[in-house]
XYZ file of C-alpha atoms in Angstrom:
133
model
C -40.455 13.538 23.600
C -38.570 10.929 21.602
C -40.070 9.498 18.212
C -37.648 7.099 16.594
C -36.594 6.745 13.138
C -39.219 5.275 10.875
C -42.100 5.764 13.399
C -45.139 7.325 12.143
C -48.115 9.046 13.667
C -51.155 9.629 11.416
C -52.858 12.958 11.064
C -55.495 14.599 13.353
C -53.861 12.964 16.443
C -53.459 14.775 19.597
C -51.158 14.994 22.588
C -52.134 16.408 25.818
C -48.973 16.875 27.798
C -47.869 18.746 30.821
C -44.340 17.291 30.144
C -42.858 15.678 27.207
C -43.090 12.077 28.321
C -43.748 10.218 25.259
C -41.429 7.709 23.584
C -42.290 6.035 20.455
C -40.005 3.174 19.205
C -38.538 2.471 15.737
C -40.923 1.110 12.957
C -43.995 1.824 15.077
C -47.261 3.196 13.740
C -50.176 5.192 15.323
C -53.231 5.436 13.281
C -55.288 8.750 12.777
C -57.470 10.134 15.395
C -55.365 9.058 18.449
C -55.611 10.986 21.736
C -52.571 10.551 24.176
C -52.927 12.159 27.510
C -49.452 12.560 28.946
C -50.067 13.054 32.604
C -47.760 10.104 33.182
C -44.961 8.853 30.813
C -46.086 6.921 27.722
C -43.848 4.499 26.011
C -44.441 2.590 22.822
C -41.968 -0.114 21.943
C -40.523 -1.033 18.586
C -42.554 -2.477 15.719
C -45.833 -1.595 17.283
C -49.057 -1.159 15.065
C -51.858 0.742 16.322
C -55.338 1.313 14.472
C -57.285 4.544 14.267
C -59.020 6.080 17.342
C -56.327 5.019 20.078
C -56.990 6.592 23.380
C -54.302 6.447 26.160
C -55.087 8.167 29.562
C -51.833 8.234 31.572
C -53.369 9.445 34.685
C -56.352 8.536 37.074
C -58.229 10.798 39.049
C -58.883 8.994 42.367
C -61.079 11.468 44.168
C -60.982 12.506 47.764
C -62.978 11.535 50.943
C -66.069 13.578 50.023
C -66.050 12.089 46.545
C -64.686 15.046 44.846
C -62.759 14.374 41.636
C -61.812 18.042 41.181
C -59.658 18.232 44.296
C -58.792 14.528 44.763
C -55.439 12.794 44.100
C -54.333 12.301 40.837
C -52.089 9.288 39.897
C -49.776 9.419 36.893
C -48.286 5.897 36.575
C -48.152 5.993 32.890
C -48.747 3.510 30.043
C -46.204 1.030 28.400
C -46.843 -0.740 25.176
C -44.038 -3.600 24.697
C -42.278 -4.205 21.392
C -44.243 -5.788 18.301
C -47.828 -5.259 19.717
C -50.792 -4.856 17.611
C -53.794 -2.648 18.693
C -57.021 -2.689 16.677
C -59.142 0.307 16.095
C -60.599 2.444 18.912
C -58.570 0.820 21.824
C -58.500 2.509 25.113
C -55.621 2.080 27.571
C -56.007 3.363 31.161
C -53.398 4.591 33.625
C -50.956 1.897 35.091
C -51.498 -0.481 31.980
C -48.553 -2.431 30.670
C -48.814 -4.546 27.471
C -46.001 -7.171 27.377
C -44.167 -7.934 24.138
C -46.242 -9.205 21.185
C -49.820 -8.500 22.619
C -52.759 -8.285 20.325
C -55.585 -6.228 21.558
C -58.982 -6.450 19.836
C -60.820 -3.476 18.325
C -62.903 -1.342 20.948
C -61.134 -2.857 23.907
C -60.981 -0.842 27.131
C -57.743 -2.085 28.814
C -57.935 -1.453 32.533
C -55.311 -4.053 33.704
C -51.756 -5.035 32.384
C -51.668 -7.940 29.822
C -48.911 -10.437 29.724
C -46.474 -10.933 26.771
C -47.996 -12.926 23.759
C -51.626 -12.662 24.946
C -54.792 -11.790 22.823
C -57.056 -9.498 24.874
C -60.651 -8.094 23.935
C -63.782 -6.744 25.313
C -64.912 -4.012 27.825
C -63.300 -4.438 30.113
C -60.425 -6.217 28.124
C -59.723 -9.791 29.205
C -57.205 -12.349 27.879
C -59.053 -14.779 25.596
C -55.966 -16.789 24.723
C -52.181 -17.000 24.696
C -50.145 -16.762 21.430
C -47.074 -18.738 23.006
């Protein structure tokens, strides 16, 4: 686990980790009540601001041929948040998501797919609603 200088994780946040695969960049802030599941690697860039109630699920249970999620395959691709992103309160990021640099994610969004740099995304599931640049 690497938490850089001047990074801050607010109280009552939880890390669920099989391996120490969390990296938090310099000057990044994670608000209270975050839950970060570290089945896969999670990288949070520099200058990232994250509101309260973040959920990161860095693994996905894909199930097997008989529909069982208990014995089925589990992917652990991970989640990456680029530098200078801003995430509102109660955002959920699912396994395999990459947020490019400078993204803004609206409060309550469930991000199921990667978001290009300098995009604003919101909704359930999250969709790009505009480009910043």
